[in-house]
mmCIF file of C-alpha atoms in Angstrom:
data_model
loop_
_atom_site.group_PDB
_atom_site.id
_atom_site.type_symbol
_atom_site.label_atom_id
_atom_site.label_comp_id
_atom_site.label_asym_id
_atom_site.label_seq_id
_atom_site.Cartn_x
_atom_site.Cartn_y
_atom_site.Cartn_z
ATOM 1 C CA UNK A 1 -13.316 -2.310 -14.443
ATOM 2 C CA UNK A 2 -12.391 -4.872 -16.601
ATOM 3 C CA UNK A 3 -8.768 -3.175 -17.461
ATOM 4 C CA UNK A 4 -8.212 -3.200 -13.946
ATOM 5 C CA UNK A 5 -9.131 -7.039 -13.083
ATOM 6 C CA UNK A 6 -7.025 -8.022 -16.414
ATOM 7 C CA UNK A 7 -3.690 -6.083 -15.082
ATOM 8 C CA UNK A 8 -4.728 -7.552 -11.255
ATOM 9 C CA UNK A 9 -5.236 -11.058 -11.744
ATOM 10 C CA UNK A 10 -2.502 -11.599 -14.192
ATOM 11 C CA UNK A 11 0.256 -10.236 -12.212
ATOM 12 C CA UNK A 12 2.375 -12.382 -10.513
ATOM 13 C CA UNK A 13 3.204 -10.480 -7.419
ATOM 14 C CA UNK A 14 -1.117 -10.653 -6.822
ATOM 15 C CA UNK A 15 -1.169 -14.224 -7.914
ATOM 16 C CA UNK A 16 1.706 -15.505 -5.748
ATOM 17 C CA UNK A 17 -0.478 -13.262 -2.335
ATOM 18 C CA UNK A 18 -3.557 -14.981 -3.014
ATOM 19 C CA UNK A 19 -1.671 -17.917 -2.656
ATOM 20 C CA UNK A 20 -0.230 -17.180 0.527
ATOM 21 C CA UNK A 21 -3.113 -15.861 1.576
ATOM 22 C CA UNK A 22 -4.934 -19.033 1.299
ATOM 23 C CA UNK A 23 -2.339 -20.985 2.012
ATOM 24 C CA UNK A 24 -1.850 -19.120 5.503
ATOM 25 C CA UNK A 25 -5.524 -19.334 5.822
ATOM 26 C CA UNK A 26 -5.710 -22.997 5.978
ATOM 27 C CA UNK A 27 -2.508 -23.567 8.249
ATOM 28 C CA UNK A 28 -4.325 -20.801 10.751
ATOM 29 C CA UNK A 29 -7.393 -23.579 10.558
ATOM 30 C CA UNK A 30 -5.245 -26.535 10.519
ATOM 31 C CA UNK A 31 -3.980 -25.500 13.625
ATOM 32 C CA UNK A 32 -7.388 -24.360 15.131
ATOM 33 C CA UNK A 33 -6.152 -20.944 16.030
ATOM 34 C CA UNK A 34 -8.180 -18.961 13.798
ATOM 35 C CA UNK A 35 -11.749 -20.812 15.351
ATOM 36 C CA UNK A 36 -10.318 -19.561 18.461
ATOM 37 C CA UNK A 37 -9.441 -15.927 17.900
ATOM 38 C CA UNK A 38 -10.835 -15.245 14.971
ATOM 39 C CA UNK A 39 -11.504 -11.886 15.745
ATOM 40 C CA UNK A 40 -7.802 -10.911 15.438
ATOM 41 C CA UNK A 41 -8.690 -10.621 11.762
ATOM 42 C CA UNK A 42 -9.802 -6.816 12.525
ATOM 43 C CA UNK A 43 -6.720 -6.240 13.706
ATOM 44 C CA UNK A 44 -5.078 -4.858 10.111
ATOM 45 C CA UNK A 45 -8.004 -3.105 9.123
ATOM 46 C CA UNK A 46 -7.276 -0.842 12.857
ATOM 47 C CA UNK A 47 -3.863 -0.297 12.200
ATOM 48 C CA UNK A 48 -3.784 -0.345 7.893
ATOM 49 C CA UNK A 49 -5.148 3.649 7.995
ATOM 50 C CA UNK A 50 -1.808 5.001 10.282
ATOM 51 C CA UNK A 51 0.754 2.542 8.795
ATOM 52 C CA UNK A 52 -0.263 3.384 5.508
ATOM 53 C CA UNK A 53 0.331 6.850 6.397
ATOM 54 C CA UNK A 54 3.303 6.394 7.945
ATOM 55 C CA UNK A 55 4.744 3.979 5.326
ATOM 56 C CA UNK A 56 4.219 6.446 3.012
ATOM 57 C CA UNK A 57 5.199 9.330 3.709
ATOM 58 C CA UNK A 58 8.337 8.283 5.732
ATOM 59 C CA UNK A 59 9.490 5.194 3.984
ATOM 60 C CA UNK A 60 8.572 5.380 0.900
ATOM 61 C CA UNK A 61 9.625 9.200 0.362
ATOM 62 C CA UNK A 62 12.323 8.964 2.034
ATOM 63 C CA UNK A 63 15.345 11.127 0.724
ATOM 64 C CA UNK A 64 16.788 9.135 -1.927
ATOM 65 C CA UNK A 65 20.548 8.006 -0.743
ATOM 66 C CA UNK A 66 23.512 9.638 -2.787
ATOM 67 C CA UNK A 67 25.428 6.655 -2.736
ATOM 68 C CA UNK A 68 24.962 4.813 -5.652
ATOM 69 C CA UNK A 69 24.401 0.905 -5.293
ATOM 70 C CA UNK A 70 22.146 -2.146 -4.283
ATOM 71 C CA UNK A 71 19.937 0.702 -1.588
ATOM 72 C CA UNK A 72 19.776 3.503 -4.038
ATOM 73 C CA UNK A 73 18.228 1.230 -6.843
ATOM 74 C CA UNK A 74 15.999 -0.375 -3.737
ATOM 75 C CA UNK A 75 14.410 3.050 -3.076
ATOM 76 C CA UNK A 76 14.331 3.613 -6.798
ATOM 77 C CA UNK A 77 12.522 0.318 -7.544
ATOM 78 C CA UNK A 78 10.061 0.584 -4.540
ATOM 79 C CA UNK A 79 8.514 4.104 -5.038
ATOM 80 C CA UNK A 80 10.550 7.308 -6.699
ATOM 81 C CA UNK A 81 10.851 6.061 -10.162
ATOM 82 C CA UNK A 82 7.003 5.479 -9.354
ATOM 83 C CA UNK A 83 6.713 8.604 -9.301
ATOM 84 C CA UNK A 84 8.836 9.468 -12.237
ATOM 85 C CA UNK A 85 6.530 7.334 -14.175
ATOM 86 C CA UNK A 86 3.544 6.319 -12.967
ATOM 87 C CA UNK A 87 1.554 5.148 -15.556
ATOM 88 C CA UNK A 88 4.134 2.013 -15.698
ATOM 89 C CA UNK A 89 2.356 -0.722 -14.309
ATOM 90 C CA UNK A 90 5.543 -2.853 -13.225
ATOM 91 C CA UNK A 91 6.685 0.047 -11.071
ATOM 92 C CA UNK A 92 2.875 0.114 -9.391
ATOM 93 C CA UNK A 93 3.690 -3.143 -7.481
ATOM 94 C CA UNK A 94 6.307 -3.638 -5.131
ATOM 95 C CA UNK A 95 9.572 -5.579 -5.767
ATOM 96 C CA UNK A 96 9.251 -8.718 -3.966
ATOM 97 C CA UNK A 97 12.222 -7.851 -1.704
ATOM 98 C CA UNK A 98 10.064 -5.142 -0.043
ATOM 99 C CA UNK A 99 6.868 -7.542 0.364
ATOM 100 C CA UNK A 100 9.079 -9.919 2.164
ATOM 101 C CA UNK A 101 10.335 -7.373 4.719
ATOM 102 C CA UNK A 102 6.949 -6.298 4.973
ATOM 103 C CA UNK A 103 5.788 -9.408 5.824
ATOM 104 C CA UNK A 104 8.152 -9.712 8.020
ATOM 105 C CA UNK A 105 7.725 -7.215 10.108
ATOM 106 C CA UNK A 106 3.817 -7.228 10.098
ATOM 107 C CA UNK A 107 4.357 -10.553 11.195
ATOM 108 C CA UNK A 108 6.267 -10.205 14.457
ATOM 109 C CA UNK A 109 4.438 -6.858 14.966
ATOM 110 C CA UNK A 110 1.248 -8.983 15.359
ATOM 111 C CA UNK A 111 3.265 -11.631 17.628
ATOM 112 C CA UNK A 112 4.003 -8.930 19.702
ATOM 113 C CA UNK A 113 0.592 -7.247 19.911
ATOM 114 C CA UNK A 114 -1.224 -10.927 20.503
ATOM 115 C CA UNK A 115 2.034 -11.791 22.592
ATOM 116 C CA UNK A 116 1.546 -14.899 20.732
ATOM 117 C CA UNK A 117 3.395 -16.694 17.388
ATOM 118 C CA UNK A 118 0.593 -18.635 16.536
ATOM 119 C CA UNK A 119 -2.331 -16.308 16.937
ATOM 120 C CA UNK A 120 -0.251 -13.616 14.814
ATOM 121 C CA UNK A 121 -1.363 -16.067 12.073
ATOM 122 C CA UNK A 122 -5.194 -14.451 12.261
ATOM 123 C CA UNK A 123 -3.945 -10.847 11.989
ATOM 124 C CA UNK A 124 -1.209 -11.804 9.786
ATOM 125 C CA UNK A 125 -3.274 -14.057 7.028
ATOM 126 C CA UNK A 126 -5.521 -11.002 7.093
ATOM 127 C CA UNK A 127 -2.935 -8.297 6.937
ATOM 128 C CA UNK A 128 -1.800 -10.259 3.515
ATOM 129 C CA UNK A 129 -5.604 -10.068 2.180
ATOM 130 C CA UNK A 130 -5.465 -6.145 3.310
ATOM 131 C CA UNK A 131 -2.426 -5.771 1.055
ATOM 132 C CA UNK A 132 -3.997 -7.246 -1.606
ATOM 133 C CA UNK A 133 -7.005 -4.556 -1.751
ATOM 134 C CA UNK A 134 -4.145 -1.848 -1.534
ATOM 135 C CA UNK A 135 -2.806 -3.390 -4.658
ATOM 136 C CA UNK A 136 -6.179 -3.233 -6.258
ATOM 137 C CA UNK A 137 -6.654 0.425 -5.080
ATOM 138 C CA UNK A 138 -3.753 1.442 -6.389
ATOM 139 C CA UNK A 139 -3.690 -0.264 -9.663
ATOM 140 C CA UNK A 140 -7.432 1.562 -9.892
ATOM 141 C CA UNK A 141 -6.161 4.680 -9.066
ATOM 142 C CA UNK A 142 -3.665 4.998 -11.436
ATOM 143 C CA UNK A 143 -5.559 3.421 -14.018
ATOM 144 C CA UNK A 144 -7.502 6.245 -16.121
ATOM 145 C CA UNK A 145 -10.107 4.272 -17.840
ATOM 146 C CA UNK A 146 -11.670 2.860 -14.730
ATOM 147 C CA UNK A 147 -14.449 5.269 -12.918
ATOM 148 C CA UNK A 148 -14.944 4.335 -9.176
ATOM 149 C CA UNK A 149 -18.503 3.191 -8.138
ATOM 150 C CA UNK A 150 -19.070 5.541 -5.093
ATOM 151 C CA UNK A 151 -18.313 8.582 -4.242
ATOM 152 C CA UNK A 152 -15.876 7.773 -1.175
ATOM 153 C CA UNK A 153 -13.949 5.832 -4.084
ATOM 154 C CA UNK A 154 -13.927 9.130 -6.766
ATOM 155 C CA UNK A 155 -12.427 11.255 -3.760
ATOM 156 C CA UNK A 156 -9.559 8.510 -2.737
ATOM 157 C CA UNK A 157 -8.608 8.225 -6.618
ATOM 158 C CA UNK A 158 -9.117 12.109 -6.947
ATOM 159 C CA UNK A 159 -6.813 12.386 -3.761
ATOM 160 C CA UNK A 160 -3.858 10.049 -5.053
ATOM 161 C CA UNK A 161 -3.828 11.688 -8.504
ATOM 162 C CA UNK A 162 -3.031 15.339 -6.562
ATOM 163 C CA UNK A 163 -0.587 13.935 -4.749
ATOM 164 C CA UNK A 164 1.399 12.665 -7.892
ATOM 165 C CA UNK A 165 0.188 15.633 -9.825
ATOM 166 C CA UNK A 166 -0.148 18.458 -7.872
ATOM 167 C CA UNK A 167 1.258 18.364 -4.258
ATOM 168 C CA UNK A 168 3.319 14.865 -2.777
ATOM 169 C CA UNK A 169 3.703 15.844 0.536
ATOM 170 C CA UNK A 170 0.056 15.158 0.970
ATOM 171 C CA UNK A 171 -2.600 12.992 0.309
ATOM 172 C CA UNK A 172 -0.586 9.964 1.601
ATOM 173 C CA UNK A 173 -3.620 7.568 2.009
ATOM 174 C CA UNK A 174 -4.377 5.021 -0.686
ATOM 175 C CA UNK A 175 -7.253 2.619 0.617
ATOM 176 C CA UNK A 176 -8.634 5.448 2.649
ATOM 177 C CA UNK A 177 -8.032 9.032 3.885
ATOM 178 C CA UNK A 178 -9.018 8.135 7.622
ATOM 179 C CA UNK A 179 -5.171 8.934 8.219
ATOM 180 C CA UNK A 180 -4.496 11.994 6.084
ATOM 181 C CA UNK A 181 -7.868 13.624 7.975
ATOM 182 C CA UNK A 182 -6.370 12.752 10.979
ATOM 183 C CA UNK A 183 -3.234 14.343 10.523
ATOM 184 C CA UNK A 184 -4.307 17.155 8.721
ATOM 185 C CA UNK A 185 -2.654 15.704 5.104
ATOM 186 C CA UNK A 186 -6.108 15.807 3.485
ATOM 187 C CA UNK A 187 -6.178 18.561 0.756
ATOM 188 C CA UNK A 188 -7.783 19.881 -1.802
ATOM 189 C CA UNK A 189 -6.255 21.698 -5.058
ATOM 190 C CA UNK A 190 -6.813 24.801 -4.289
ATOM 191 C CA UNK A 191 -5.769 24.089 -0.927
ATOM 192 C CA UNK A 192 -1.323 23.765 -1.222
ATOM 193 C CA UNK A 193 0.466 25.148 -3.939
ATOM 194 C CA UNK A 194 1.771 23.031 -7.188
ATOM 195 C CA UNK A 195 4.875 21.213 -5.939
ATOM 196 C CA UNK A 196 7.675 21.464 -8.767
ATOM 197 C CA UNK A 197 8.710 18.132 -7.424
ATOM 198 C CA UNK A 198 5.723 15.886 -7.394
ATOM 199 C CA UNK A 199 7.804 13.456 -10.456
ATOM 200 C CA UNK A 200 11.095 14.185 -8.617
ATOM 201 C CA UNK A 201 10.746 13.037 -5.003
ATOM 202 C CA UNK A 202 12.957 12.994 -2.465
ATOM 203 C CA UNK A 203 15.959 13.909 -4.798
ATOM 204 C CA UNK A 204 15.359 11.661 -7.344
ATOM 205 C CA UNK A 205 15.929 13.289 -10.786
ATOM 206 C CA UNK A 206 17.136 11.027 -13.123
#
């Protein structure tokens, strides 16, 4: 545990969210739309399960581009050489290009839901601490000294480690497996064969 809350709290990319995070809290206050619709807040925690999944498995395996450039080392950078190594810890956390689009995009896809700028501040403030316990999750997961506390925890880590180990084209969840179950991605070892590709996604063998 304590491995994992040294590498957490010391990163920048975590420091800099909490920031927002708080930051976005108080402006959502400020303005008095968060005593008003507070319970917009739930709102991430609905969709997180599916657009994890989704994110996952089609954006960040996406088939690696043969055109060498600024996209290529994008793709790279955000989640094949991951794969390639993923006991680096810089490659764990997202460049901050992708955050930004991803805040981005959660953004308006809250304005649009609420039909409302200002209330997408509940759901989006939220959505930014959501992110932060998928970085934590993730750091956890790939981090071999720390045990999980529950058992719901031991099968998530147990989960991501097949799918870099064993089998990538399942097991896409990493803060839960509500998606993978409901897609039929959830399985065990003996359940897919050994994927000769689980370090070389998408086309990415360098």
């Amino acid at each position: 545990m304590q491995e994992v809350f040294k590498v957490y709290f010391t990163h920048r990319t975590v420091q800099v969210l909490w920031v927002l995070f708080f930051a976005f809290l108080a402006l959502s206050i400020f303005i008095g739309v968060f005593g008003s619709h507070w319970w917009w807040l739930f709102l991430p925690i609905i969709i997180a399960p599916f657009y994890e999944w989704y994110a996952h498995k089609y954006l960040l395996h996406a088939k690696l581009t043969e055109k060498h450039g600024v996209f290529r080392n994008f793709q790279i950078r955000l989640h094949h050489g991951h794969h390639k190594y993923p006991q680096d810890v810089e490659l764990l956390f997202a460049p901050w290009s992708a955050i930004i689009l991803h805040l981005i995009q959660t953004y308006l896809l809250f304005a649009l839901i609420s039909w409302s700028f200002s209330v997408a501040l509940v759901p989006f403030t939220f959505g930014i601490l959501y992110y932060l316990f998928y970085e934590w999750m993730h750091l956890a997961h790939h981090t071999p000294a720390y045990q999980p506390m529950t058992q719901v925890g031991h099968r998530l880590k147990r989960a991501h480690m097949r799918h870099h180990f064993h089998n990538e084209n399942y097991c896409w969840g990493i803060t839960n497996y509500l998606g993978d179950l409901c897609f039929g991605t959830f399985k065990e070892r003996n359940d897919v064969a050994k994927s000769p590709t689980a370090k070389q996604i998408s086309g990415f063998n360098e």
